[in-house]
Short mmCIF file of C-alpha atoms in Angstrom, two decimals:
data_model
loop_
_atom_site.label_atom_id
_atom_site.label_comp_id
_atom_site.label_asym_id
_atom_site.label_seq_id
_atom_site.Cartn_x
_atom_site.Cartn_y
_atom_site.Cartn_z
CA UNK A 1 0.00 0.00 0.00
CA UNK A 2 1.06 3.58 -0.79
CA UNK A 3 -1.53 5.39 0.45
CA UNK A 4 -0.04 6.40 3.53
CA UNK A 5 3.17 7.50 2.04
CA UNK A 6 4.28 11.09 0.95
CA UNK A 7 3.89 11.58 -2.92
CA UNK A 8 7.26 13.13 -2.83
CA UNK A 9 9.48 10.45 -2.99
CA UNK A 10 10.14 8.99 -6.48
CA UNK A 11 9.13 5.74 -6.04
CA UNK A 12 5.66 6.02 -3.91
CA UNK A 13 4.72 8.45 -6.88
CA UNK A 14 5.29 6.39 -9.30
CA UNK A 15 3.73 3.78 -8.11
CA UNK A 16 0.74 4.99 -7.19
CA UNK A 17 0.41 6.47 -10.65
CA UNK A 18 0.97 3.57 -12.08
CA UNK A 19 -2.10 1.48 -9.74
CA UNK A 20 -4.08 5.07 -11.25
CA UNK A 21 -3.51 4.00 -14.94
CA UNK A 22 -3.91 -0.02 -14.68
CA UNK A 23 -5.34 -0.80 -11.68
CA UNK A 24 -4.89 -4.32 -10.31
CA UNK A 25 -7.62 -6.62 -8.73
CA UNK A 26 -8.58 -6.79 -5.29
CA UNK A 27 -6.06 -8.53 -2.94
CA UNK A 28 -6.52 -12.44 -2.44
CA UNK A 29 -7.53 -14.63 0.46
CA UNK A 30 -5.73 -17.78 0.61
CA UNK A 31 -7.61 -20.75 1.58
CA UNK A 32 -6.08 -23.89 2.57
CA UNK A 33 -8.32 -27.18 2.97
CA UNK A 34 -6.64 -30.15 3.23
CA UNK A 35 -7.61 -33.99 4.96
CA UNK A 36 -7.65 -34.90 8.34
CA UNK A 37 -7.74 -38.29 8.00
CA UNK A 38 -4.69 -40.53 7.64
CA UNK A 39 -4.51 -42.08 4.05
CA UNK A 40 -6.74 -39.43 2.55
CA UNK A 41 -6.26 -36.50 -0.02
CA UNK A 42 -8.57 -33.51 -0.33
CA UNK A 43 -6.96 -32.55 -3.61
CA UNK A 44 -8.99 -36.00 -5.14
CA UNK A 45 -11.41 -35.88 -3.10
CA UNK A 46 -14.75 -35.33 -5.43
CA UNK A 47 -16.90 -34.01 -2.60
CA UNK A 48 -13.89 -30.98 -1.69
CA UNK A 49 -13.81 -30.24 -5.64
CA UNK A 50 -17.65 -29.84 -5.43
CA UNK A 51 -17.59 -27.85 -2.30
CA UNK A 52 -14.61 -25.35 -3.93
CA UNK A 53 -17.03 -24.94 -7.20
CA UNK A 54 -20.15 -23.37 -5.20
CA UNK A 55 -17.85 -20.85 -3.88
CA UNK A 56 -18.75 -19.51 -6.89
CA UNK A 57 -21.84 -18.84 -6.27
CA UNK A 58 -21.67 -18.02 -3.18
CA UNK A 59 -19.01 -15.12 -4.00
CA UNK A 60 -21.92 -13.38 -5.94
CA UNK A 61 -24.10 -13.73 -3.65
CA UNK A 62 -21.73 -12.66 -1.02
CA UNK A 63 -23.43 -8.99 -2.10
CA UNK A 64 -19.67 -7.77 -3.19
CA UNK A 65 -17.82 -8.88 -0.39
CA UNK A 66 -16.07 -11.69 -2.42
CA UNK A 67 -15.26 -11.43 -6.03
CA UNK A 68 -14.06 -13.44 -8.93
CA UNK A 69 -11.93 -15.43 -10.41
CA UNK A 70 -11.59 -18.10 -7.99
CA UNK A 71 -9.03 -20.35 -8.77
CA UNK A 72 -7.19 -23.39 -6.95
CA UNK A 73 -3.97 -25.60 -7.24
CA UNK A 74 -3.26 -28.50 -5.43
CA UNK A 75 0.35 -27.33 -3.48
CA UNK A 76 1.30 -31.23 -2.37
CA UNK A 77 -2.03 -33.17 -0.37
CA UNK A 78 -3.79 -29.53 0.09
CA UNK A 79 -5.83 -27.43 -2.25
CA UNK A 80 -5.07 -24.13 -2.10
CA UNK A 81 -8.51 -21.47 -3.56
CA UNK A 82 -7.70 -18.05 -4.14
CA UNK A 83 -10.57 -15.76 -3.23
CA UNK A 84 -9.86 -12.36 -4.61
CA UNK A 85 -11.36 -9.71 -1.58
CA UNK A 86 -13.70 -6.44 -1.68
CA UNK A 87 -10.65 -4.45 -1.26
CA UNK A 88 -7.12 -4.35 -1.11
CA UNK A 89 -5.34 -4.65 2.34
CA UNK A 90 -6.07 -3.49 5.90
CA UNK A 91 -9.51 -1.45 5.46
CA UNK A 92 -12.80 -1.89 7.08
CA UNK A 93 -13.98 -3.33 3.99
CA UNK A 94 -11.23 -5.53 3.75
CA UNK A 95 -11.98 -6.77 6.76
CA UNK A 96 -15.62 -7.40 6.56
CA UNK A 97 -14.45 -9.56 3.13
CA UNK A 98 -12.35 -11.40 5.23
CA UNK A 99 -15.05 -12.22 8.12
CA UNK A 100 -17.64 -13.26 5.42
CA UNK A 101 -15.46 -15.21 4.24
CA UNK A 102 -14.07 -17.29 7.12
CA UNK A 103 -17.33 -16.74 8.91
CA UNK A 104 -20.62 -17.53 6.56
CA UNK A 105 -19.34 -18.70 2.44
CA UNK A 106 -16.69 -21.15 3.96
CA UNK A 107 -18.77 -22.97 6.65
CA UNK A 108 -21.79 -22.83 4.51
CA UNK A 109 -19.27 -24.27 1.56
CA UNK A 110 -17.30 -26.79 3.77
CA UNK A 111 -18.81 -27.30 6.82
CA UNK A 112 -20.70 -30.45 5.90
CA UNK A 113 -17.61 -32.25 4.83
CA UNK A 114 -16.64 -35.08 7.74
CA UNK A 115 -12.30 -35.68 7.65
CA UNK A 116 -11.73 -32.13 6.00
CA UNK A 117 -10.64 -28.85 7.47
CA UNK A 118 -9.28 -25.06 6.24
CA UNK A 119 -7.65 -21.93 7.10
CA UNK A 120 -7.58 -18.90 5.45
CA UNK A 121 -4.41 -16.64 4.76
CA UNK A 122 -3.25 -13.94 2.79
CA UNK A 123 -2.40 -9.84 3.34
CA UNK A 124 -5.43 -9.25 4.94
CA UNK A 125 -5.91 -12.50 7.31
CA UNK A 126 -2.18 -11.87 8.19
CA UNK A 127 -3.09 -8.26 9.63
CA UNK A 128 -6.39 -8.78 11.09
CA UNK A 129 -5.21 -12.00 12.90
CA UNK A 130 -1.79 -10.12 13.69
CA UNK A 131 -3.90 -6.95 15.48
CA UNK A 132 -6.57 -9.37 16.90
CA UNK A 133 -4.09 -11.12 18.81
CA UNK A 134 -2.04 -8.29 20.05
CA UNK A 135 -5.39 -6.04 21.20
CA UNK A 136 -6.47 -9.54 23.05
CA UNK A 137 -2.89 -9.48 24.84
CA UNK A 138 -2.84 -5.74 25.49
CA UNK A 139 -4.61 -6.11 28.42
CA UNK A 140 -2.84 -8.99 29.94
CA UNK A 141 0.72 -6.90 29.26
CA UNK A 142 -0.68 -3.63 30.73
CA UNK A 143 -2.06 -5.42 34.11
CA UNK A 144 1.59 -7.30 34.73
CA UNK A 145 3.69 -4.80 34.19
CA UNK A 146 1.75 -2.46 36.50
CA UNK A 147 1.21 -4.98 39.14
CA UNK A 148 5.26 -5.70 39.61
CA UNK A 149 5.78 -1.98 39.47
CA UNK A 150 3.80 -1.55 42.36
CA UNK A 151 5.26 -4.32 43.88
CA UNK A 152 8.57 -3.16 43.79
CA UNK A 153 7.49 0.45 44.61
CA UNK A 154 6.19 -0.55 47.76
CA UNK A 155 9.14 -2.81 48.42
CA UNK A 156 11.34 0.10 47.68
CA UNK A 157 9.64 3.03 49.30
CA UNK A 158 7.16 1.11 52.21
CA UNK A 159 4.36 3.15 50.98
CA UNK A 160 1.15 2.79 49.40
CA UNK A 161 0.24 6.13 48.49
CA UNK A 162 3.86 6.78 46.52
CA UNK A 163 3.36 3.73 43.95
CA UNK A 164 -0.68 5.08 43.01
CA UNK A 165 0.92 8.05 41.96
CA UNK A 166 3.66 6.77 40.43
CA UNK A 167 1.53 4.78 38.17
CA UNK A 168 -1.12 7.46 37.91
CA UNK A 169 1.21 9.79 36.67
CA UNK A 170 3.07 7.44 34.45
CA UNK A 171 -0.51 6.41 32.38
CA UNK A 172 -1.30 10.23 32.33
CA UNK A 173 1.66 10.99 30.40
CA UNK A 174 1.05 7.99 28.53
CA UNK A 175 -2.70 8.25 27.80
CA UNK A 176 -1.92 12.05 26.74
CA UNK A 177 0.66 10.58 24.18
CA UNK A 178 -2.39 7.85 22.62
CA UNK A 179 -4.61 10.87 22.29
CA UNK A 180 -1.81 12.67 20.36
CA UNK A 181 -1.34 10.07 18.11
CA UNK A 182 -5.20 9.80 17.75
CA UNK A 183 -5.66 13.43 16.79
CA UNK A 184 -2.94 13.60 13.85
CA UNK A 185 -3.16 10.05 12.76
CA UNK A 186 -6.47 8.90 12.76
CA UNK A 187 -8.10 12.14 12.48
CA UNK A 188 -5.97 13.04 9.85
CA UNK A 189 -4.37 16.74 11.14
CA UNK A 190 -1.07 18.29 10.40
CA UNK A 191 -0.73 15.27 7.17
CA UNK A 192 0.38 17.93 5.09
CA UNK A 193 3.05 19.40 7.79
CA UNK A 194 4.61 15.71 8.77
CA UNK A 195 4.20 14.32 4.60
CA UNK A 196 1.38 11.55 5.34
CA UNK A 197 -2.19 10.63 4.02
CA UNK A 198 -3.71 9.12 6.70
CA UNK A 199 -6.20 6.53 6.60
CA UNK A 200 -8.30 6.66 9.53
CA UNK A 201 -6.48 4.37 12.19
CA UNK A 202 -3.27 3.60 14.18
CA UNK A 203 -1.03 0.67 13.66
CA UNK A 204 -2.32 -2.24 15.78
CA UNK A 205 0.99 -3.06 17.67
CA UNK A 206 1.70 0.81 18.26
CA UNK A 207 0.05 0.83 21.94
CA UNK A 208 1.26 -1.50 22.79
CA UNK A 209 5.09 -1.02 22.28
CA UNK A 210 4.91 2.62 23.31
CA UNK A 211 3.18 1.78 26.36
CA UNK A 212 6.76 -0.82 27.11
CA UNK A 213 8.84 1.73 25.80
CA UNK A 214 7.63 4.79 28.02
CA UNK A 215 7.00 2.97 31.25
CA UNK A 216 10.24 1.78 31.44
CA UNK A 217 12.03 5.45 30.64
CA UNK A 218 9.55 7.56 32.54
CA UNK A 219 9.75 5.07 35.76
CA UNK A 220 13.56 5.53 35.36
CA UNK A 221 14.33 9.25 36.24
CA UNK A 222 10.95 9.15 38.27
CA UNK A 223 12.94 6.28 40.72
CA UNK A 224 15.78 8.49 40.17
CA UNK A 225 13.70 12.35 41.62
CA UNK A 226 11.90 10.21 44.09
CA UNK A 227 15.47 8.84 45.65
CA UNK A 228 16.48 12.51 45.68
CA UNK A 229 13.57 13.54 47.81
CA UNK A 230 14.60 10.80 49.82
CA UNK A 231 17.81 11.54 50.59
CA UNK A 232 17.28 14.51 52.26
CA UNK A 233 14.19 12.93 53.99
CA UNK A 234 17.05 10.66 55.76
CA UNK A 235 19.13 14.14 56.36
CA UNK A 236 16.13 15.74 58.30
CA UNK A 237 14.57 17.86 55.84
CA UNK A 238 11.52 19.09 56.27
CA UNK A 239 8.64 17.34 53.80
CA UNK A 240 8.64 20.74 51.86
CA UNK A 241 12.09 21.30 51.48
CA UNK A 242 12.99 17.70 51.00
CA UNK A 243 10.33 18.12 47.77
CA UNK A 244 11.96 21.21 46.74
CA UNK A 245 15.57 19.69 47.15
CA UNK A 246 15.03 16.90 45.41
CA UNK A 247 13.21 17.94 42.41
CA UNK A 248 16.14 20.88 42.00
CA UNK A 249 18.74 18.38 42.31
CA UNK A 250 17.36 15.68 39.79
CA UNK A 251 16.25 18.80 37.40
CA UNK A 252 19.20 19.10 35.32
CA UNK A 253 19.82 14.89 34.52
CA UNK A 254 15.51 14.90 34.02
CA UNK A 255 15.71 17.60 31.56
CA UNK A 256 18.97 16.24 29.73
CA UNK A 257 17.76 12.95 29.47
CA UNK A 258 14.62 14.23 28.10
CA UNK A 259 16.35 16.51 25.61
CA UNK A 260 18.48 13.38 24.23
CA UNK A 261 15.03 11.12 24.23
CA UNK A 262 13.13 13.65 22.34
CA UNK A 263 15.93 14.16 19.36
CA UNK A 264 16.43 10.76 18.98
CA UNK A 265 12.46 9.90 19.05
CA UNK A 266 12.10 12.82 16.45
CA UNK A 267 14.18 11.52 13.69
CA UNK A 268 11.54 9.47 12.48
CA UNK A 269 8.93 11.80 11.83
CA UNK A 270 11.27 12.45 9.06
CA UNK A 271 11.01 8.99 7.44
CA UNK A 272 8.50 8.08 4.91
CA UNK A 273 6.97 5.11 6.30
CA UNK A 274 3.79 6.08 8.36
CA UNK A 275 4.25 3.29 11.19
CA UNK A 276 7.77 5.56 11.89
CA UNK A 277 6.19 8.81 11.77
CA UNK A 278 3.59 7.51 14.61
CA UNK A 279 6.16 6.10 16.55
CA UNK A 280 8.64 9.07 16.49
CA UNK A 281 5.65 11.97 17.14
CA UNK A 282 4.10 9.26 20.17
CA UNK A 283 7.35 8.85 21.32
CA UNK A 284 8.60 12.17 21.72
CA UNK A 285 5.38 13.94 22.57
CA UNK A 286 5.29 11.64 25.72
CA UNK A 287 8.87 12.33 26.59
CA UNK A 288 8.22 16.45 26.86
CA UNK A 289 5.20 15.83 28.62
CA UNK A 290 6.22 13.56 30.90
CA UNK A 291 9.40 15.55 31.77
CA UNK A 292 7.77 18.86 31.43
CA UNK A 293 4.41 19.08 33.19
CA UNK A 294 4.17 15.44 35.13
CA UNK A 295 7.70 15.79 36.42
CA UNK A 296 7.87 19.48 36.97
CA UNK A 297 4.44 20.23 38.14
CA UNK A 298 2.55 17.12 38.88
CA UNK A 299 4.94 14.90 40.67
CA UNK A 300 5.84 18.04 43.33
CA UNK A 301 2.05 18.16 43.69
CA UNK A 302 1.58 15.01 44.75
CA UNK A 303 4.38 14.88 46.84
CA UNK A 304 3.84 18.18 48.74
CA UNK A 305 -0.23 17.05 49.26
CA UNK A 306 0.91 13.77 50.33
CA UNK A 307 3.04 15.37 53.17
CA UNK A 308 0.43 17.98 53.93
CA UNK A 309 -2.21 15.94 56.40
CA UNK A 310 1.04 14.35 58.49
CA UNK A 311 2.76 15.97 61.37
CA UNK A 312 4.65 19.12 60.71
CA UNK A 313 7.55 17.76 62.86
CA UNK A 314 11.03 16.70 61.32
CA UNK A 315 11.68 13.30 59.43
CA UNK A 316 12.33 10.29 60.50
CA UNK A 317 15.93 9.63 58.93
CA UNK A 318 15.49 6.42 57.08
CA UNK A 319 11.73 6.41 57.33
CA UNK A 320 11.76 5.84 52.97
CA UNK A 321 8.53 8.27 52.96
CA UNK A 322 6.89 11.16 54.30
CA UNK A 323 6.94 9.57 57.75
CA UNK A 324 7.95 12.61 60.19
CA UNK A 325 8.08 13.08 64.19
CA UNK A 326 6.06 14.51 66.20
CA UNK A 327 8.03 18.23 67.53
CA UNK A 328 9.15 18.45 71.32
CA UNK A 329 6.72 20.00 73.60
CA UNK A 330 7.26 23.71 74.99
CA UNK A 331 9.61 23.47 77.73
CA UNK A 332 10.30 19.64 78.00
CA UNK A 333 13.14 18.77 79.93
CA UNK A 334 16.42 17.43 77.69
CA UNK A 335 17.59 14.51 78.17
CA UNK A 336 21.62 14.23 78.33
CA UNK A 337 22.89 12.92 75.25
CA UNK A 338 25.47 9.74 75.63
CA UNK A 339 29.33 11.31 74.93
CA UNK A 340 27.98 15.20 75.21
CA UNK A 341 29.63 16.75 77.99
CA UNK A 342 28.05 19.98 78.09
CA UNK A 343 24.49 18.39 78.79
CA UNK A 344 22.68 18.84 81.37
CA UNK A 345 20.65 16.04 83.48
CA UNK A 346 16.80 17.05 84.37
CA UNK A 347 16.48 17.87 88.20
CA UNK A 348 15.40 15.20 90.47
#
């Protein structure tokens, strides 16, 4: 397909002018139907042949989701039909073909036949069943990978509340990134500015791989600010200026990081190939926003409303969150400190 590539480079052009002037036929499902049974051959078998023939039929009555010539070749002890589609490639129309196919003309065609079964393949069945399985999976990815970083959150920090945001703000930079991607892509804005046509969708595996990709970078330098704030937790800072402290301190290695990310991420919007253009503009959009307003706005807010409802008292060194102690009272006797000679003992 060269519909989602810029007509500026040579050979997309010239191509697609070429489809303009003598257009080819639809693109092809493969069907596969072959014996179950030991001993026996579906390629002799009269009853298959008979079965393969009404597909004829049933293509134009299929109300132009199937189309003609069908044509099959026995390829060894199989029979292979070639049932051209409504459309070429990854469509909605191609689609529906494909499910008419596999799901009413071939049972209605084969489904009587005891010892035989079939498959269907080709450009479209490839896709669908590729996207299919990865959207059924998403889920299932997304679930672990957030469970064991909560996990090991609360391992490392021995708090609840810091691993909820963590994630929280993690998926918000994320889910800002998918809606991004859904504006210029599938809506089909700034095509002329980045050189793409777009054709109403993302790429099925795109998600998926930025959601892997992102989590792991933006939980990086987020482990790395939070250990900051930490730090000077365990020196006695107060919650506020433990916050302040740390997010100063891990500013400059956020922001360089992010720089680096962001360039790298950019250079393929440049390509031609729309699957790099989405990645590159996801990519990099999540990488400002996550370093820009989650890191440098959110993430302090969190932090500083987290520490608001506790005691206003200094840290506990080594407490690994905002766990502080309570202040002295007015007045309260001191007790004398082992090794200091210049304290004094209460009065008995």
């Amino acid at each position: 397909m060269t519909d989602s590539l810029s007509r500026d480079v040579p050979a997309v052009d010239a191509a697609a002018r070429m489809q303009q002037a003598f257009p080819g036929t639809p693109a092809p499902a493969w069907v596969v139907i072959w014996s179950t049974g030991a001993g026996t051959d579906a390629v002799d078998d009269p009853a298959v042949r008979k079965a393969v023939d009404s597909l004829h039929g049933r293509a134009a009555a299929s109300r132009g989701a199937l189309h003609e010539p069908i044509t099959s070749a026995a390829v060894d002890r199989a029979l292979l039909v070639r049932v051209p589609l409504a459309s070429f490639g990854y469509d909605d129309t191609a689609n529906r073909a494909l499910t008419t196919l596999r799901k009413h003309t071939l049972p209605a065609a084969l489904g009587h036949l005891d010892g035989v079964d079939y498959a269907v393949a080709g450009k479209t069945a490839i896709t669908h069943d590729f996207t299919r399985q990865v959207t059924d999976r998403t889920p299932v990815v997304f679930g672990f990978v957030l469970a064991l970083a909560f996990v090991l959150l609360t391992v490392s920090f021995r708090s609840l509340a810091i691993p909820v945001i963590s994630i929280a703000l993690n998926l918000l930079s994320i889910g800002a990134a998918y809606g991004v991607l859904t504006w210029v892509f599938q809506d089909g804005h700034l095509g002329s500015v980045l050189g793409f046509t777009a054709y109403g969708g993302v790429i099925g595996w795109l998600p998926l791989f930025m959601f892997v990709i992102l989590f792991g970078l933006s939980m990086d330098y987020h482990l790395f600010v939070l250990s900051r704030i930490r730090e000077r937790e365990r020196e006695c800072a107060e919650a506020r200026e433990a916050i302040v402290g740390g997010i100063a301190a891990g500013a400059g290695v956020v922001t360089s990081a992010a720089v680096i990310m962001t360039a790298a991420f950019s250079v393929f919007v440049v390509l031609s190939a729309i699957e790099y253009k989405m990645m590159g503009v996801g990519l990099a959009v999540a990488i400002l926003i996550d370093a820009t307003v989650v890191r440098g706005v959110l993430l302090p807010a969190a932090m500083a409303l987290l520490g608001r409802g506790r005691s206003r008292g200094r840290p506990v060194a080594g407490s690994g969150g905002m766990v502080t102690a309570p202040p002295p009272e007015p007045n309260a006797p001191v007790s004398p400190r082992s090794g200091d000679p210049g304290a004094v003992s209460p009065a008995r």
